[in-house]
mmCIF file of N, CA and C in Angstrom:
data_model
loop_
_atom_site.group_PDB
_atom_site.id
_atom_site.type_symbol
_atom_site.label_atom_id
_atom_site.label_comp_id
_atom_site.label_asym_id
_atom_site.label_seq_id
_atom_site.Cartn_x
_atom_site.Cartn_y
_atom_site.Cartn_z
ATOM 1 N N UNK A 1 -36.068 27.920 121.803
ATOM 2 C CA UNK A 1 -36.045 29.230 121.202
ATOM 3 C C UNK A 1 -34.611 29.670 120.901
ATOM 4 N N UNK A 2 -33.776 29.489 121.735
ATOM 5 C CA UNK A 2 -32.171 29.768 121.247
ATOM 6 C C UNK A 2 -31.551 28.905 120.523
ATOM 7 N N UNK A 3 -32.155 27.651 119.752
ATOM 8 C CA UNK A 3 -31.543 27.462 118.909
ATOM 9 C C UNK A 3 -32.464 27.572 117.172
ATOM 10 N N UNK A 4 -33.606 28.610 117.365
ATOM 11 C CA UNK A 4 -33.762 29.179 116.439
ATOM 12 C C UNK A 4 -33.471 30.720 116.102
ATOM 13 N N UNK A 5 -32.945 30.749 116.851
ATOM 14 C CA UNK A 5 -32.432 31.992 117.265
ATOM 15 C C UNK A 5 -30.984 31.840 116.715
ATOM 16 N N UNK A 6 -29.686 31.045 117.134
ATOM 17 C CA UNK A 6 -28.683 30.422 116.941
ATOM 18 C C UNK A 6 -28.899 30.031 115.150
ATOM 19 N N UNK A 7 -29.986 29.456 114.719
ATOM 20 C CA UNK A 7 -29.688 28.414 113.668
ATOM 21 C C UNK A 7 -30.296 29.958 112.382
ATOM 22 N N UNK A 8 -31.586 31.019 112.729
ATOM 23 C CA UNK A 8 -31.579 32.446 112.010
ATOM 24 C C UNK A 8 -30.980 33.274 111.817
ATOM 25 N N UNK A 9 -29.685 33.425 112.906
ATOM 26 C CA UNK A 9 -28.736 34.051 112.916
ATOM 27 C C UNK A 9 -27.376 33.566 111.564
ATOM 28 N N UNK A 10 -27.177 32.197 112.229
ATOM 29 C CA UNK A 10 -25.833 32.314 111.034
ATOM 30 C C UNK A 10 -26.664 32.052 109.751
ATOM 31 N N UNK A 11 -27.770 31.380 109.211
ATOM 32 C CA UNK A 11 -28.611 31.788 108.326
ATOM 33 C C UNK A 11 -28.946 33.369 107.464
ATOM 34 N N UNK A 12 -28.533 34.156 108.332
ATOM 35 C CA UNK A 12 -28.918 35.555 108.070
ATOM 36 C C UNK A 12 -27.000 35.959 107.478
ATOM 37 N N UNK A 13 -25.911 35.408 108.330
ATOM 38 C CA UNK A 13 -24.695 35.678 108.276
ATOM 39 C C UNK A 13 -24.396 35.388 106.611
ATOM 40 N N UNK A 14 -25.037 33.565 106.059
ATOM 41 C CA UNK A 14 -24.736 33.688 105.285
ATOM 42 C C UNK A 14 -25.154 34.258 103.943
ATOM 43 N N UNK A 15 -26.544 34.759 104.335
ATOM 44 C CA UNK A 15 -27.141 35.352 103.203
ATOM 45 C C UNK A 15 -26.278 36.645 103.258
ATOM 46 N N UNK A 16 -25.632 37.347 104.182
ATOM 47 C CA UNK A 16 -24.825 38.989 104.446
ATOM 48 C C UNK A 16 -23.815 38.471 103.260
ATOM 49 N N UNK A 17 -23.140 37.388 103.309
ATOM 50 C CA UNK A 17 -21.854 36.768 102.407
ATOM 51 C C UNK A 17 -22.246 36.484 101.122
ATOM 52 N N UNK A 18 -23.216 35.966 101.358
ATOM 53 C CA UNK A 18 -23.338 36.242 99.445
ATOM 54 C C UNK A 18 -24.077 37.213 98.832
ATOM 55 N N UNK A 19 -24.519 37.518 99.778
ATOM 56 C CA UNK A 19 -24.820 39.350 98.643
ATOM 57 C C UNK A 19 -23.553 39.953 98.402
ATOM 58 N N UNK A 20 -22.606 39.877 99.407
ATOM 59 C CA UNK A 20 -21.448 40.339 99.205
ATOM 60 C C UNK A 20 -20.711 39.904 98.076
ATOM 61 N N UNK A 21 -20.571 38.969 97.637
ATOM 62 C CA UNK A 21 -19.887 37.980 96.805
ATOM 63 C C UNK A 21 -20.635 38.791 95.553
ATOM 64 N N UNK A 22 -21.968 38.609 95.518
ATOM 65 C CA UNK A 22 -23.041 39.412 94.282
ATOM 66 C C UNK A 22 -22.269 40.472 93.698
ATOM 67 N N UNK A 23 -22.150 41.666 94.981
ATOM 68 C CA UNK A 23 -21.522 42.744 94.739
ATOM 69 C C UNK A 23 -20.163 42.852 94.168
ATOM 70 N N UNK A 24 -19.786 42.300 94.657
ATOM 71 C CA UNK A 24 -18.016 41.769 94.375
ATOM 72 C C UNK A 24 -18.237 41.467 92.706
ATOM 73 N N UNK A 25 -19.115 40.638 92.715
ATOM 74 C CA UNK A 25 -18.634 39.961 91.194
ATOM 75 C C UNK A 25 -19.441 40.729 90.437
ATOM 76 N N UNK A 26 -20.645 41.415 90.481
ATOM 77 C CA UNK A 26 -21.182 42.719 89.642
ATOM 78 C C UNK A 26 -20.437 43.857 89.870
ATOM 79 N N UNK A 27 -19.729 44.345 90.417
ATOM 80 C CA UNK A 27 -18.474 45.040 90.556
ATOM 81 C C UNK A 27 -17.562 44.799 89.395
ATOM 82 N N UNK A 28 -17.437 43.737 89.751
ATOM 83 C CA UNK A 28 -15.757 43.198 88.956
ATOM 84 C C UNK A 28 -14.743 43.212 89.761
ATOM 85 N N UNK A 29 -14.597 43.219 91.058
ATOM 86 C CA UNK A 29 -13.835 43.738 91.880
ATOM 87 C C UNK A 29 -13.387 41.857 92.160
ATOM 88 N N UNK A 30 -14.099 40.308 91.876
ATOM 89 C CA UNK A 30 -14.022 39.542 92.653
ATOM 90 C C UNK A 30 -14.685 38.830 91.777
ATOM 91 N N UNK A 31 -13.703 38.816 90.080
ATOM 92 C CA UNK A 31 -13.804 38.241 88.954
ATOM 93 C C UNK A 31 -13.880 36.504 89.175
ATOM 94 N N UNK A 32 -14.486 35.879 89.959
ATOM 95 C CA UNK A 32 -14.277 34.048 90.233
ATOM 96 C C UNK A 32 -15.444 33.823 90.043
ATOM 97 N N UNK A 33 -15.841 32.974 89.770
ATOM 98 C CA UNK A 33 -15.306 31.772 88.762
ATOM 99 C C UNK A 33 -15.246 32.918 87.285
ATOM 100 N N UNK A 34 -14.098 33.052 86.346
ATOM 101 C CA UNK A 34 -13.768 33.819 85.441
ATOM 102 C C UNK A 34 -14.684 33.565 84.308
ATOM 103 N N UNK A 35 -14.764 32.567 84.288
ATOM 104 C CA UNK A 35 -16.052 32.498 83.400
ATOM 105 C C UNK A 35 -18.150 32.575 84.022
ATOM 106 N N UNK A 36 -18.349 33.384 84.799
ATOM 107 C CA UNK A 36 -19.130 33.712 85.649
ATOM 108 C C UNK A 36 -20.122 34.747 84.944
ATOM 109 N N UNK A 37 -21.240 34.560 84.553
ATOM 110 C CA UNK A 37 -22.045 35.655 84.025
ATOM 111 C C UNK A 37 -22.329 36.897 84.779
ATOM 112 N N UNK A 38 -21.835 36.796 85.809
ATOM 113 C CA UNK A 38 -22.563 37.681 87.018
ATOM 114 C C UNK A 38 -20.890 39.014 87.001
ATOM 115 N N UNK A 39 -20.139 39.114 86.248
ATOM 116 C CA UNK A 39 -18.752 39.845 86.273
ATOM 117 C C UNK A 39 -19.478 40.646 85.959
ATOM 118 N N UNK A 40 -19.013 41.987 86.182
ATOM 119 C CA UNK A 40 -18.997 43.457 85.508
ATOM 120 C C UNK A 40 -20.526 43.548 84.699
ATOM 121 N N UNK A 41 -21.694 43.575 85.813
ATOM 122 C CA UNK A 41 -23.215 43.241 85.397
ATOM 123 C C UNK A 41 -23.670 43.814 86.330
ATOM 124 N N UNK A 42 -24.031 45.408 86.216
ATOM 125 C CA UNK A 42 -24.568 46.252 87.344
ATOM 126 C C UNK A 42 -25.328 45.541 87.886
ATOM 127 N N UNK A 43 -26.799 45.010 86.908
ATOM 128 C CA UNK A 43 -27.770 44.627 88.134
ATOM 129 C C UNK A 43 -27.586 43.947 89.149
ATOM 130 N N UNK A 44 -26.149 42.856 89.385
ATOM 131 C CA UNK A 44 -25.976 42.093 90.495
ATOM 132 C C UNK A 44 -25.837 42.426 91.951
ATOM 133 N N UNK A 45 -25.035 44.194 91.493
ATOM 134 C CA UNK A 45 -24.711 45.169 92.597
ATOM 135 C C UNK A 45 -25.643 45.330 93.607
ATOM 136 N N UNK A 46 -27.049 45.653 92.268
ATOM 137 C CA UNK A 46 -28.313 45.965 93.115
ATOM 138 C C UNK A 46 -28.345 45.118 94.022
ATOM 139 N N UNK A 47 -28.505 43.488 93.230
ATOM 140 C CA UNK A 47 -29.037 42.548 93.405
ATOM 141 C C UNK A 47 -28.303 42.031 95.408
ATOM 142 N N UNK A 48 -27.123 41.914 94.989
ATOM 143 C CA UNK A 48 -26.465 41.938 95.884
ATOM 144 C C UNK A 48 -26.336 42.447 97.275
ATOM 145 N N UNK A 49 -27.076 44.154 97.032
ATOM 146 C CA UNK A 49 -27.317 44.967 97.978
ATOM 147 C C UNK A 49 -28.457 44.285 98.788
ATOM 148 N N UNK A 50 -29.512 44.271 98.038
ATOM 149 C CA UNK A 50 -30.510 43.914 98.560
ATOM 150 C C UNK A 50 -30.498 42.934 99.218
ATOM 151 N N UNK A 51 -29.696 41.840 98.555
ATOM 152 C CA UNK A 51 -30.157 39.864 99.753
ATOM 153 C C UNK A 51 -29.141 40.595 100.819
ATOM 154 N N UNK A 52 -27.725 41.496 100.681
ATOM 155 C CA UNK A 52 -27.119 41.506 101.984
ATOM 156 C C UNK A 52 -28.262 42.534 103.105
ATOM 157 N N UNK A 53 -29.054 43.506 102.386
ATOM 158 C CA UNK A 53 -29.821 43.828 103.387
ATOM 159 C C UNK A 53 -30.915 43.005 103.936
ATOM 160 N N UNK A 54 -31.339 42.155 103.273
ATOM 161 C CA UNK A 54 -32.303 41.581 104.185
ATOM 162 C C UNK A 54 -31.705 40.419 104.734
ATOM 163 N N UNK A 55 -30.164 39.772 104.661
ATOM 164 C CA UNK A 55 -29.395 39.048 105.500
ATOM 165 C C UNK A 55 -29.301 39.958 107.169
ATOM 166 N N UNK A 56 -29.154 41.355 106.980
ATOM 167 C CA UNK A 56 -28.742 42.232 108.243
ATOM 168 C C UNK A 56 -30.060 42.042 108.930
ATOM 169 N N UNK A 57 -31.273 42.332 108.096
ATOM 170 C CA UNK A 57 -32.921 42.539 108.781
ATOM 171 C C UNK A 57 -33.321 41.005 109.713
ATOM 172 N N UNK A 58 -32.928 39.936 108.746
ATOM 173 C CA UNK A 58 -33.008 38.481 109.206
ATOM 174 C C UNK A 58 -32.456 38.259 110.815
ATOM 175 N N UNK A 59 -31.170 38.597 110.630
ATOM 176 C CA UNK A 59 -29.637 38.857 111.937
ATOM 177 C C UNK A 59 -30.578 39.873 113.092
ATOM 178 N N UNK A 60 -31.194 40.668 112.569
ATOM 179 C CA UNK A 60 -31.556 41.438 113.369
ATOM 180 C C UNK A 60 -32.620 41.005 114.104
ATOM 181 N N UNK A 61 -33.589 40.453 113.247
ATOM 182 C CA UNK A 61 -35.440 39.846 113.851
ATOM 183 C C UNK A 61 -34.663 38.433 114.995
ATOM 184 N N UNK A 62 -33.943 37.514 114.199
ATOM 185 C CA UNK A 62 -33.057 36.922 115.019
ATOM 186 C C UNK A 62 -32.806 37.263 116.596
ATOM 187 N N UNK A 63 -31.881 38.532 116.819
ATOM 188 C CA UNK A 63 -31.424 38.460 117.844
ATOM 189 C C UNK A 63 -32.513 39.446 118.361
ATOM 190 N N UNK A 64 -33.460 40.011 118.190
ATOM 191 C CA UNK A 64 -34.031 41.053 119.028
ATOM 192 C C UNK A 64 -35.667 40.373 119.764
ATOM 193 N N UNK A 65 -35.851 39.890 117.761
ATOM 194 C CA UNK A 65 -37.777 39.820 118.613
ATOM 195 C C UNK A 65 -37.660 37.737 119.144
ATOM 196 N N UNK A 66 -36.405 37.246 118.733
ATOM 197 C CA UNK A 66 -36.547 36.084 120.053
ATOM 198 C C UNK A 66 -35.648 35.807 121.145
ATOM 199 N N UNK A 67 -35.964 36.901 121.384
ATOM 200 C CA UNK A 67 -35.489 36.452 123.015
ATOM 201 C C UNK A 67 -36.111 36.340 124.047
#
């Protein structure tokens, strides 16, 4: 159980990182790769918001309901 616990967790970490990245680059704030369709493209923001929230919900079911 703790190493599904261990292996949902950084699973959940990296979905938190690339929503972030989403945001960043539907922003424009984190213009890479420069030729990137996803630059200065509100919906990614959304888009972004959302996988980093259900990266936090993942992190969370993770550490609470297996232990």
């Amino acid at each position: 159980m703790q190493a599904l616990r261990t292996i949902l967790s950084i699973l959940g970490v990296l979905i938190v990182l690339m929503g972030l990245v989403w945001i960043g680059q539907g922003s424009g704030y984190f213009p890479y790769p420069a030729s990137s369709f996803m630059i200065n493209q509100s919906p990614w923001m959304l888009r972004g918001a959302l996988t980093a929230v259900a990266g936090i919900i993942l992190i969370v079911v993770a550490l609470r309901a297996l232990r």
